[in-house]
Structures are given as structure tokens and as C-alpha cells.
Coordinates of N, CA and C in Angstrom, one line a residue:
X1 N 2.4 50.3 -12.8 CA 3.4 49.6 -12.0 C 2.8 48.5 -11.2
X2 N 1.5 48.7 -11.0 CA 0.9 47.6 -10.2 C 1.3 46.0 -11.1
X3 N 1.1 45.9 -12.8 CA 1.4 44.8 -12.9 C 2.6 44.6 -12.3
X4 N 3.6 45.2 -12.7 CA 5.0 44.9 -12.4 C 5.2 44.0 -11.1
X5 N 4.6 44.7 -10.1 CA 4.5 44.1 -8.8 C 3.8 42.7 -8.7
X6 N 2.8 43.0 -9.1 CA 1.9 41.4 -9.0 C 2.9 40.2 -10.1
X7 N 3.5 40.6 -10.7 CA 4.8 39.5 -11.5 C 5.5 39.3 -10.3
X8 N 6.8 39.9 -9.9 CA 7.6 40.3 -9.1 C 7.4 39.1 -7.7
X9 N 6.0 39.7 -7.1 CA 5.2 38.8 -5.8 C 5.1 37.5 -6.8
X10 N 4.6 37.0 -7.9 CA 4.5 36.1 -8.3 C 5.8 35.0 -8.5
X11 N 6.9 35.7 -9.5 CA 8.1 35.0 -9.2 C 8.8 34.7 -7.5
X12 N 8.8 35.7 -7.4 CA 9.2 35.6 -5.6 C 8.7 34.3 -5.0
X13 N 7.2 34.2 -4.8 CA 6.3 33.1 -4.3 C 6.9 31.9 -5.3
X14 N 7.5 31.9 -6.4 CA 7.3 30.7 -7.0 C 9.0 30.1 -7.0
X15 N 9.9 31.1 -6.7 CA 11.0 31.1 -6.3 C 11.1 30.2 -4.3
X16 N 10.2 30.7 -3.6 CA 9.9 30.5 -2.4 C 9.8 28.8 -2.4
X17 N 8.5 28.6 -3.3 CA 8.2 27.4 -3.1 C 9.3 26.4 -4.2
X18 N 9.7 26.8 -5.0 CA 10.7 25.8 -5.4 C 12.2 25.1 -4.4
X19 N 12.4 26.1 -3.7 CA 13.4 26.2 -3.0 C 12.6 25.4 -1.6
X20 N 11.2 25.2 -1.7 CA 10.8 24.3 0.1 C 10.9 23.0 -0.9
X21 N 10.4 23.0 -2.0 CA 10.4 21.8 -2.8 C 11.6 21.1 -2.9
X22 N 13.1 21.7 -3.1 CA 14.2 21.0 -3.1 C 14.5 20.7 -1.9
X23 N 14.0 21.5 -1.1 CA 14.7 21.2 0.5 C 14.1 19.5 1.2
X24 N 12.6 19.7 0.7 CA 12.2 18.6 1.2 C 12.6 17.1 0.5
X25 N 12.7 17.4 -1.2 CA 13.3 16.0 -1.5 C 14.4 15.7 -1.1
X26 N 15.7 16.7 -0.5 CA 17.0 16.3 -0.4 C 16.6 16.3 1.4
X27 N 16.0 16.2 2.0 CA 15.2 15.7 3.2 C 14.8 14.4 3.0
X28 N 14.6 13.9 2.2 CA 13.1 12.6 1.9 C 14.7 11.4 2.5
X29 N 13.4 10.5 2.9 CA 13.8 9.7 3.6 C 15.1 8.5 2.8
X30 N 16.1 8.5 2.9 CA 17.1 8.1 2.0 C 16.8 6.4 1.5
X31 N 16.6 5.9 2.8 CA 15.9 4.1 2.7 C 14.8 4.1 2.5
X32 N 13.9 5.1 2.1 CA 12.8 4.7 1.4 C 12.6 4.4 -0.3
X33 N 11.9 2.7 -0.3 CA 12.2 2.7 -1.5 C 10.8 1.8 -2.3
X34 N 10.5 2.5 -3.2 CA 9.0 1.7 -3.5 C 9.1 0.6 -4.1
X35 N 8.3 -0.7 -4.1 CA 8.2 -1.7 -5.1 C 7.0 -2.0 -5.2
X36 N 6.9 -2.7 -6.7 CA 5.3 -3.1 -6.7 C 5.1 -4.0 -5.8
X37 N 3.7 -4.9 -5.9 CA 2.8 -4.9 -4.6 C 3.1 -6.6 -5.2
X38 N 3.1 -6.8 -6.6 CA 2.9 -8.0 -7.2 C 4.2 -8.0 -8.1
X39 N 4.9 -9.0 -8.8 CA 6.4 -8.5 -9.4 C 5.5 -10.1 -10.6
X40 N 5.4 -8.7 -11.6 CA 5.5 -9.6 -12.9 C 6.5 -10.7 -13.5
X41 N 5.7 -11.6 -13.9 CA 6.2 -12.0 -15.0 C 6.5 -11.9 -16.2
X42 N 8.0 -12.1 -16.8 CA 7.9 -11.4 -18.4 C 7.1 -12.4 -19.5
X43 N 6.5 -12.7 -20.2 CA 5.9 -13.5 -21.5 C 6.8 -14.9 -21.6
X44 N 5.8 -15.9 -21.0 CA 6.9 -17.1 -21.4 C 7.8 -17.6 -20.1
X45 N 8.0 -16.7 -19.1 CA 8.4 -17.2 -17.6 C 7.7 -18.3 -17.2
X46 N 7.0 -18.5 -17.1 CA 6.5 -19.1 -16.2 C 5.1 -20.3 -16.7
X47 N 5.0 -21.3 -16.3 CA 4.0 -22.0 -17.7 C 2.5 -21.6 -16.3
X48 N 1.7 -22.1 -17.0 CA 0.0 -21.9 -16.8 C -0.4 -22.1 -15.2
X49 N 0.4 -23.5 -15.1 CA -0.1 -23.9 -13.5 C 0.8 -22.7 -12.9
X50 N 1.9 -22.8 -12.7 CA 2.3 -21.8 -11.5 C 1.7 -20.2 -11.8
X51 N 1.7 -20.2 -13.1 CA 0.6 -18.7 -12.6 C -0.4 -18.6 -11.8
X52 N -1.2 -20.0 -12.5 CA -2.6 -19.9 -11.4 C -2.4 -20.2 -9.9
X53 N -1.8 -21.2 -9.9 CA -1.7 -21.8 -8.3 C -0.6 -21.0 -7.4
X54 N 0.7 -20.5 -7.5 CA 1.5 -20.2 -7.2 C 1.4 -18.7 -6.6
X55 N 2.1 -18.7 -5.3 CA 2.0 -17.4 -4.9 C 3.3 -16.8 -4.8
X56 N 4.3 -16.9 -5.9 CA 5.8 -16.7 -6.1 C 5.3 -14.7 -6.1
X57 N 4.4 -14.2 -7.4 CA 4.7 -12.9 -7.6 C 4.3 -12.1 -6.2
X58 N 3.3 -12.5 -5.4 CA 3.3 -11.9 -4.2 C 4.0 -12.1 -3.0
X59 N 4.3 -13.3 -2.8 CA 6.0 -13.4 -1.7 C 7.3 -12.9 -1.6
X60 N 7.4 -12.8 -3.4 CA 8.7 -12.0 -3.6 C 9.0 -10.9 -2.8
X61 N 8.0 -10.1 -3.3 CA 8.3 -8.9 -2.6 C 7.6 -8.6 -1.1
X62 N 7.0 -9.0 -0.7 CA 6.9 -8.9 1.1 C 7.8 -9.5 1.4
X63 N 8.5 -10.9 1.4 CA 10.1 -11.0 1.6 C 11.0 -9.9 1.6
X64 N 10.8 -9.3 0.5 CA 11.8 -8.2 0.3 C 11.2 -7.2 1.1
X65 N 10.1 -6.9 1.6 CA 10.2 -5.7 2.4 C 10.7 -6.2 4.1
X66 N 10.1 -7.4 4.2 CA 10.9 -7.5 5.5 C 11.6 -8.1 5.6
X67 N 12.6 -8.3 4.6 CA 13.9 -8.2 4.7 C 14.9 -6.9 4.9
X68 N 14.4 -6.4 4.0 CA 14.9 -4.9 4.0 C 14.7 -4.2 5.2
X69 N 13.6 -4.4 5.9 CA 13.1 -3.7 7.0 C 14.4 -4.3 8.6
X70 N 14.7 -5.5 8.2 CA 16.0 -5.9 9.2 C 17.1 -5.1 8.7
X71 N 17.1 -5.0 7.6 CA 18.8 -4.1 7.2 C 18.5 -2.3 7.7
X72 N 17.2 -2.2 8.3 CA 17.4 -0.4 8.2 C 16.4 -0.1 7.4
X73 N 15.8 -0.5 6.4 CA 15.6 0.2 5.2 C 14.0 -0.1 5.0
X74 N 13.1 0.4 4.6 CA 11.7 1.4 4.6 C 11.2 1.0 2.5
X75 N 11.0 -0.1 2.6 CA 10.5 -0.5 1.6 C 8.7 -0.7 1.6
X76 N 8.2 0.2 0.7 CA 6.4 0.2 0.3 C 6.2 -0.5 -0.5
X77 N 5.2 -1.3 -0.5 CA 4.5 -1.9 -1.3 C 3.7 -0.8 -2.3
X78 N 3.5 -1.3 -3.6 CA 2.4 -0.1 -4.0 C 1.4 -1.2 -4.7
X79 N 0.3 -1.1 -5.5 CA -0.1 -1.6 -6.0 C -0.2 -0.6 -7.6
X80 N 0.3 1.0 -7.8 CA 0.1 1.9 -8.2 C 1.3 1.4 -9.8
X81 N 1.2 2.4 -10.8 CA 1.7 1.8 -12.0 C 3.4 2.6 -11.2
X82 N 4.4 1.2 -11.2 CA 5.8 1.6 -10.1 C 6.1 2.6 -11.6
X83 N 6.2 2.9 -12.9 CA 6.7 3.5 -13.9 C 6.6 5.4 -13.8
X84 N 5.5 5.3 -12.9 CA 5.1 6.6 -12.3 C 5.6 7.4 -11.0
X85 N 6.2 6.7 -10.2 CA 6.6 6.7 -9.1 C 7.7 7.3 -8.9
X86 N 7.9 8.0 -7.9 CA 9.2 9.1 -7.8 C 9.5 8.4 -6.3
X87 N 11.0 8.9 -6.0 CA 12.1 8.8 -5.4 C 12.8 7.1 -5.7
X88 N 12.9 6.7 -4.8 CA 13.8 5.0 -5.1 C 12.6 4.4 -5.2
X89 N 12.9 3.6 -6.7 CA 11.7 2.8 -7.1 C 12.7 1.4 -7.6
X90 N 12.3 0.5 -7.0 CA 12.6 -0.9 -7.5 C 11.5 -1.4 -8.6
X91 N 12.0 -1.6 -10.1 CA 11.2 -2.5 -10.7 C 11.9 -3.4 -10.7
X92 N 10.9 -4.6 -11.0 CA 11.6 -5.9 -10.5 C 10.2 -6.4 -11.3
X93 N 11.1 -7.9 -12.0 CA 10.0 -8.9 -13.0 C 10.8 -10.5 -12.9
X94 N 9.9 -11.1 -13.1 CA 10.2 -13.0 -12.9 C 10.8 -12.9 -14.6
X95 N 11.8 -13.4 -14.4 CA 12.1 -13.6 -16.1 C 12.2 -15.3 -16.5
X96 N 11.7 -16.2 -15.7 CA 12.1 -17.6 -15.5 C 11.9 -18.3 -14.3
X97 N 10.8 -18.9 -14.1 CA 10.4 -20.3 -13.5 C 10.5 -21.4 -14.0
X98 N 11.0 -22.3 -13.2 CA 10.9 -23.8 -13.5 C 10.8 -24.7 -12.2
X99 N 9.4 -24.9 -11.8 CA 9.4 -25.9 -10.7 C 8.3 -26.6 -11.4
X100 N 8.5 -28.1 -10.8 CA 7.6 -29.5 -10.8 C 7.8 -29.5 -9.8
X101 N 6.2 -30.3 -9.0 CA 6.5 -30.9 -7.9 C 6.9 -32.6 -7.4
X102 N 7.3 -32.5 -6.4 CA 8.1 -33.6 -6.2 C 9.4 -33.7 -5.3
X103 N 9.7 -32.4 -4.9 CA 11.2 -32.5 -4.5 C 11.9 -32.8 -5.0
X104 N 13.0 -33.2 -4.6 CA 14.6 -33.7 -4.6 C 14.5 -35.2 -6.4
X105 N 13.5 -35.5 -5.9 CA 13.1 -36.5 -7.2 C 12.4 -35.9 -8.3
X106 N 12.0 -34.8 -8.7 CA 11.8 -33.8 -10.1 C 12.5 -32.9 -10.3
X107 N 14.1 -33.3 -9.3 CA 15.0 -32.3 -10.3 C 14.9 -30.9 -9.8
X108 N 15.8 -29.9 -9.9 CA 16.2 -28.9 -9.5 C 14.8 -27.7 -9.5
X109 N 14.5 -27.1 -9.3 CA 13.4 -25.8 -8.9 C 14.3 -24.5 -9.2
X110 N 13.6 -23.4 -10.2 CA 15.0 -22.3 -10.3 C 13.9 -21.2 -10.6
X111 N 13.7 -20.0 -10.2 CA 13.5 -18.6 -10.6 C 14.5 -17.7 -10.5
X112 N 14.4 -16.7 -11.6 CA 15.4 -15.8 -12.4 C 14.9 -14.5 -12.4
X113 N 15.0 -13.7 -11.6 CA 14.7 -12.2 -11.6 C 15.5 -10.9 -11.7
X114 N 15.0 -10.1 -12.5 CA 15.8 -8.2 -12.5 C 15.0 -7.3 -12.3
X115 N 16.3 -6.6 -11.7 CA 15.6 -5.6 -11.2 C 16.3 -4.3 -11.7
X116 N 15.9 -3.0 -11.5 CA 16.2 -1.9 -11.9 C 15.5 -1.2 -10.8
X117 N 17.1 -0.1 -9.8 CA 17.0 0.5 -8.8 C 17.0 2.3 -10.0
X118 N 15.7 2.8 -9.2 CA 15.9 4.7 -10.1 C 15.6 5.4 -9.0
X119 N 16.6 6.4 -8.9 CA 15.7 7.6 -7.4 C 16.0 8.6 -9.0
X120 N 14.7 8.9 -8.2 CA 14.1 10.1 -9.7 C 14.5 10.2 -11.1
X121 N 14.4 8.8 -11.4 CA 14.1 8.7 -12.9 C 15.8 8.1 -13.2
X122 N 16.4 8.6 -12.3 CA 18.0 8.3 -12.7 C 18.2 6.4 -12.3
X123 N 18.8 6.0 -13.0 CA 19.2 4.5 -12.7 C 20.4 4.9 -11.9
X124 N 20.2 3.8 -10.9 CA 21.6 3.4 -9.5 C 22.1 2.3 -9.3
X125 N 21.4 1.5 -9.9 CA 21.9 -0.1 -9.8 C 20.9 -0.8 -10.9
X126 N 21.0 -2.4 -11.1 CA 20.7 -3.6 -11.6 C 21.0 -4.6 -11.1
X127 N 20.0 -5.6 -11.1 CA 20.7 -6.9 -11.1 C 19.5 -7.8 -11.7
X128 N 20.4 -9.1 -11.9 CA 19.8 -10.3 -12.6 C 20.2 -11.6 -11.4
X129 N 19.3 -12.0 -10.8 CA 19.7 -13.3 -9.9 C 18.9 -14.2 -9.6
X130 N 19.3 -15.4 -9.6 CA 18.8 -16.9 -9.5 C 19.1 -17.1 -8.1
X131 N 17.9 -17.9 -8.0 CA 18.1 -19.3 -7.0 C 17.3 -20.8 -7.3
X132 N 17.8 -21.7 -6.9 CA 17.7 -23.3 -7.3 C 17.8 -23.9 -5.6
X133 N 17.0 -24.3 -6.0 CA 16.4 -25.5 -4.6 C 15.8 -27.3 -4.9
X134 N 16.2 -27.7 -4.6 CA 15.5 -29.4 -4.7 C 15.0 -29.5 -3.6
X135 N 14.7 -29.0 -3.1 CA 13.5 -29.2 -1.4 C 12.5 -28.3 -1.7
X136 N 11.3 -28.8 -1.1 CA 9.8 -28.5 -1.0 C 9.9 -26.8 0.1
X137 N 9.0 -26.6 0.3 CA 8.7 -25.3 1.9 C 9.1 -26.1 2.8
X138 N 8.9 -27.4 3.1 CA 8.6 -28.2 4.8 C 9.0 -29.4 4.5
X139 N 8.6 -30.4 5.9 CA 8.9 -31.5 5.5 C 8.0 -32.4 4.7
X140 N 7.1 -32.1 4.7 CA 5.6 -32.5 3.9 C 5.4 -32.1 2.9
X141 N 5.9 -30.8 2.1 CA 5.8 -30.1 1.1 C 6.5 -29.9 0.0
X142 N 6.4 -31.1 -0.5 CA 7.1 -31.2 -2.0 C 6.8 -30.5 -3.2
X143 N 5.8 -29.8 -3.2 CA 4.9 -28.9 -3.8 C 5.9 -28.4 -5.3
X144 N 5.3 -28.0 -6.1 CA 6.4 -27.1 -7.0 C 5.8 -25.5 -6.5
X145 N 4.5 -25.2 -6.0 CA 4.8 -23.6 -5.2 C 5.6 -23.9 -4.2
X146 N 5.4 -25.1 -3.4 CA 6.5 -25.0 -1.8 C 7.6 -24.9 -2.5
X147 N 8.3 -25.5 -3.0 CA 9.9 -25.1 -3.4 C 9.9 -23.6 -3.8
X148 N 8.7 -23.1 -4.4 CA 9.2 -21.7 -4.6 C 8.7 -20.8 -3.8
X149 N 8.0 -21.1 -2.7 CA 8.4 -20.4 -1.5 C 9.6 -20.4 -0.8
X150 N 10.7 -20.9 -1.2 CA 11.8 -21.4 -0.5 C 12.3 -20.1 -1.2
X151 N 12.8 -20.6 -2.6 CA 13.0 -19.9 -3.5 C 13.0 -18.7 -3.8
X152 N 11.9 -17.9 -2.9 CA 11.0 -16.3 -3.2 C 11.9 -16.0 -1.4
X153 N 11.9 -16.3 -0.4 CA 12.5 -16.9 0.9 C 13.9 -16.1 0.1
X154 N 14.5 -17.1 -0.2 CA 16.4 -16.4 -0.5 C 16.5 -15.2 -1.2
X155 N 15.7 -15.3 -2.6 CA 15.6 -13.8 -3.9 C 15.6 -13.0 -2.3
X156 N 14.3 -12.9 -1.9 CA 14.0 -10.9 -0.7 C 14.9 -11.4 -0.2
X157 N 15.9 -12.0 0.8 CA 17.3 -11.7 1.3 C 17.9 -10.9 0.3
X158 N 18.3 -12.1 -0.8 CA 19.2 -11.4 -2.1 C 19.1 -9.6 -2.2
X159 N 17.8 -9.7 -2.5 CA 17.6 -8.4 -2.8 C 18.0 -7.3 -2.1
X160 N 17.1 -8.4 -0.7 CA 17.6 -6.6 0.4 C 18.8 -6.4 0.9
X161 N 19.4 -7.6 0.6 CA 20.6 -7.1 1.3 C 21.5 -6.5 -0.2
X162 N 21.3 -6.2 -1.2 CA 21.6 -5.6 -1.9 C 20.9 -4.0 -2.5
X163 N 19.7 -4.0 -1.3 CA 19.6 -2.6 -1.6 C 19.9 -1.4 -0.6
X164 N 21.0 -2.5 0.3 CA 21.9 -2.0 1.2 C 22.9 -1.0 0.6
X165 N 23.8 -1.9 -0.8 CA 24.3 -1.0 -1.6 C 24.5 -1.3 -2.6
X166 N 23.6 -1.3 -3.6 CA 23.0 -1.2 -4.8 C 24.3 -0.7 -5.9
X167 N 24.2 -1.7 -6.5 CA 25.5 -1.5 -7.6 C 25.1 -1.7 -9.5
X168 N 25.5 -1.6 -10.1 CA 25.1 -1.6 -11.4 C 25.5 -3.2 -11.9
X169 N 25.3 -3.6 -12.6 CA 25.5 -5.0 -13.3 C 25.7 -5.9 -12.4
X170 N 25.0 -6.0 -11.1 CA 25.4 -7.0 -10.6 C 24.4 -8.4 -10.6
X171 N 25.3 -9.4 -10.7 CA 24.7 -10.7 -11.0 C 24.8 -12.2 -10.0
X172 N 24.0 -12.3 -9.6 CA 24.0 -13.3 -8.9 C 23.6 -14.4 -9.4
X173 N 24.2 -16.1 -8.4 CA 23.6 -17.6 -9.3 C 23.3 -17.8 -10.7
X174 N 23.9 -16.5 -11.1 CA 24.1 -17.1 -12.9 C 24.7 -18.1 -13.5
X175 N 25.0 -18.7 -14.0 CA 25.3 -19.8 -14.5 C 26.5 -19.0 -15.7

């Protein structure tokens, strides 16, 4: 009988802890929501100079966390693979850059980004959104990165105020 028992105590205990386990994810913090630290580019976005020079893939998303952080909401940076990641995970990728520098006189400035909202693996939303600027960062800063600081600037509004409530197919400044 003694095995019997040491099963029994074992299910029980494993019954115990699955049941603290659910309690605490349907506890976890509802506005918390991870995103990478750096937001790729897909193959072909983006040409040579603004990869090197440009600081679009890391603005993006600290915009977006303190953006988010004004609406309520508890957005992490990770530097970790986000494909691994559990509860609300924002992936998000640059699918399209085009700045020269120059301002208002080389013509429009545009980045094109999607994202894919998952709390535990389940998809909750999407989107695909642009923004276009013919101004520099400043008044001095005709730059083609200063326009896409401007640019990276609107996207984390976009975003956070959309991971306020996060909808499926939604598309912004598309053309």
C-alpha cells in the first residue's frame, strides 16, 4: 500500500501546484506586455546607410514603452529571443524605410511596420502602419535619421495607443 500512497501524495502535490500555477497567470499583470529591445528589419527594408547610421530599430520601441507607460500600460524591453516569451508579447519588424537627407527638399521620409499582439501563444491583434514626414528632428536637422526620429516619435504613439485595444487587421497610413 505504501506505493499507492506515495502516487496519491504525488498526484495531490501536482494537482496542488497546477491549480497555484493557474491562479497566478489569471493574476499576471493584464498591461504587461513584452517587446524586443531592438525591432528588426525584414530583408530589403531598409538600404546600408540607415542600417549603419540610424537609430530607428532602437527608438521604435522605447517610444513605445513610454508611450504605453502614459496610457496605463507596463511595457518590457527584452533583449531575449521575443518567439520564446510568454504572456503579451508584441513582435514587431521594420518592413520599409525610405529616408534621404535633406528635408522638405528630398521628398517625403516613410517607415512601414507590423506587428503581432499573442498572450500565450494565442494571437489578439495585428497591424500594419506607416508614417511620412518631410521635416528633419529640429530645426537644424535635416538628417534622413532626424526625419526618422520624428517618424519612430508617431509609430510608439501609434502603437501604444493601440495596445490600449488591440484589434485584428488593423491598418494604419496605408495607402
Amino acid at each position: 500500500m505504501e506505493p499507492h500512497l506515495s502516487l496519491k501524495n504525488f498526484l495531490l502535490c501536482t494537482f496542488s501546484l497546477s491549480l497555484s500555477a493557474l491562479s497566478f497567470a489569471a493574476n499576471a499583470d493584464p498591461g504587461s506586455i513584452t517587446i524586443p529591445r531592438t525591432v528588426p528589419y525584414v530583408e530589403g527594408a531598409a538600404n546600408d546607410a540607415i542600417r549603419a547610421e540610424c537609430r530607428f530599430p532602437i527608438e521604435l520601441p522605447e517610444m513605445i514603452a513610454e508611450e504605453a507607460k502614459d496610457r496605463g500600460l507596463n511595457v518590457q524591453l527584452t533583449d531575449a529571443n521575443i518567439d520564446t516569451a510568454v504572456g503579451r508579447v508584441l513582435s514587431i519588424r521594420t518592413e520599409y524605410v525610405y529616408a534621404q537627407g535633406g528635408g522638405a527638399y528630398t521628398g517625403k521620409k516613410t517607415a512601414r511596420i507590423r506587428g503581432e499582439l499573442r498572450e500565450n501563444g494565442q494571437i489578439i491583434g495585428d497591424f500594419l502602419m506607416e508614417r511620412a514626414t518631410s521635416r528633419g528632428a529640429g530645426m537644424f536637422d535635416y538628417s534622413a535619421c532626424g526625419s526618422l526620429n520624428r517618424i519612430s516619435d508617431a509609430l510608439g504613439k501609434d502603437v501604444a495607443k493601440w495596445l490600449v485595444r488591440p484589434a485584428m487587421g488593423t491598418r494604419q497610413g496605408i495607402r
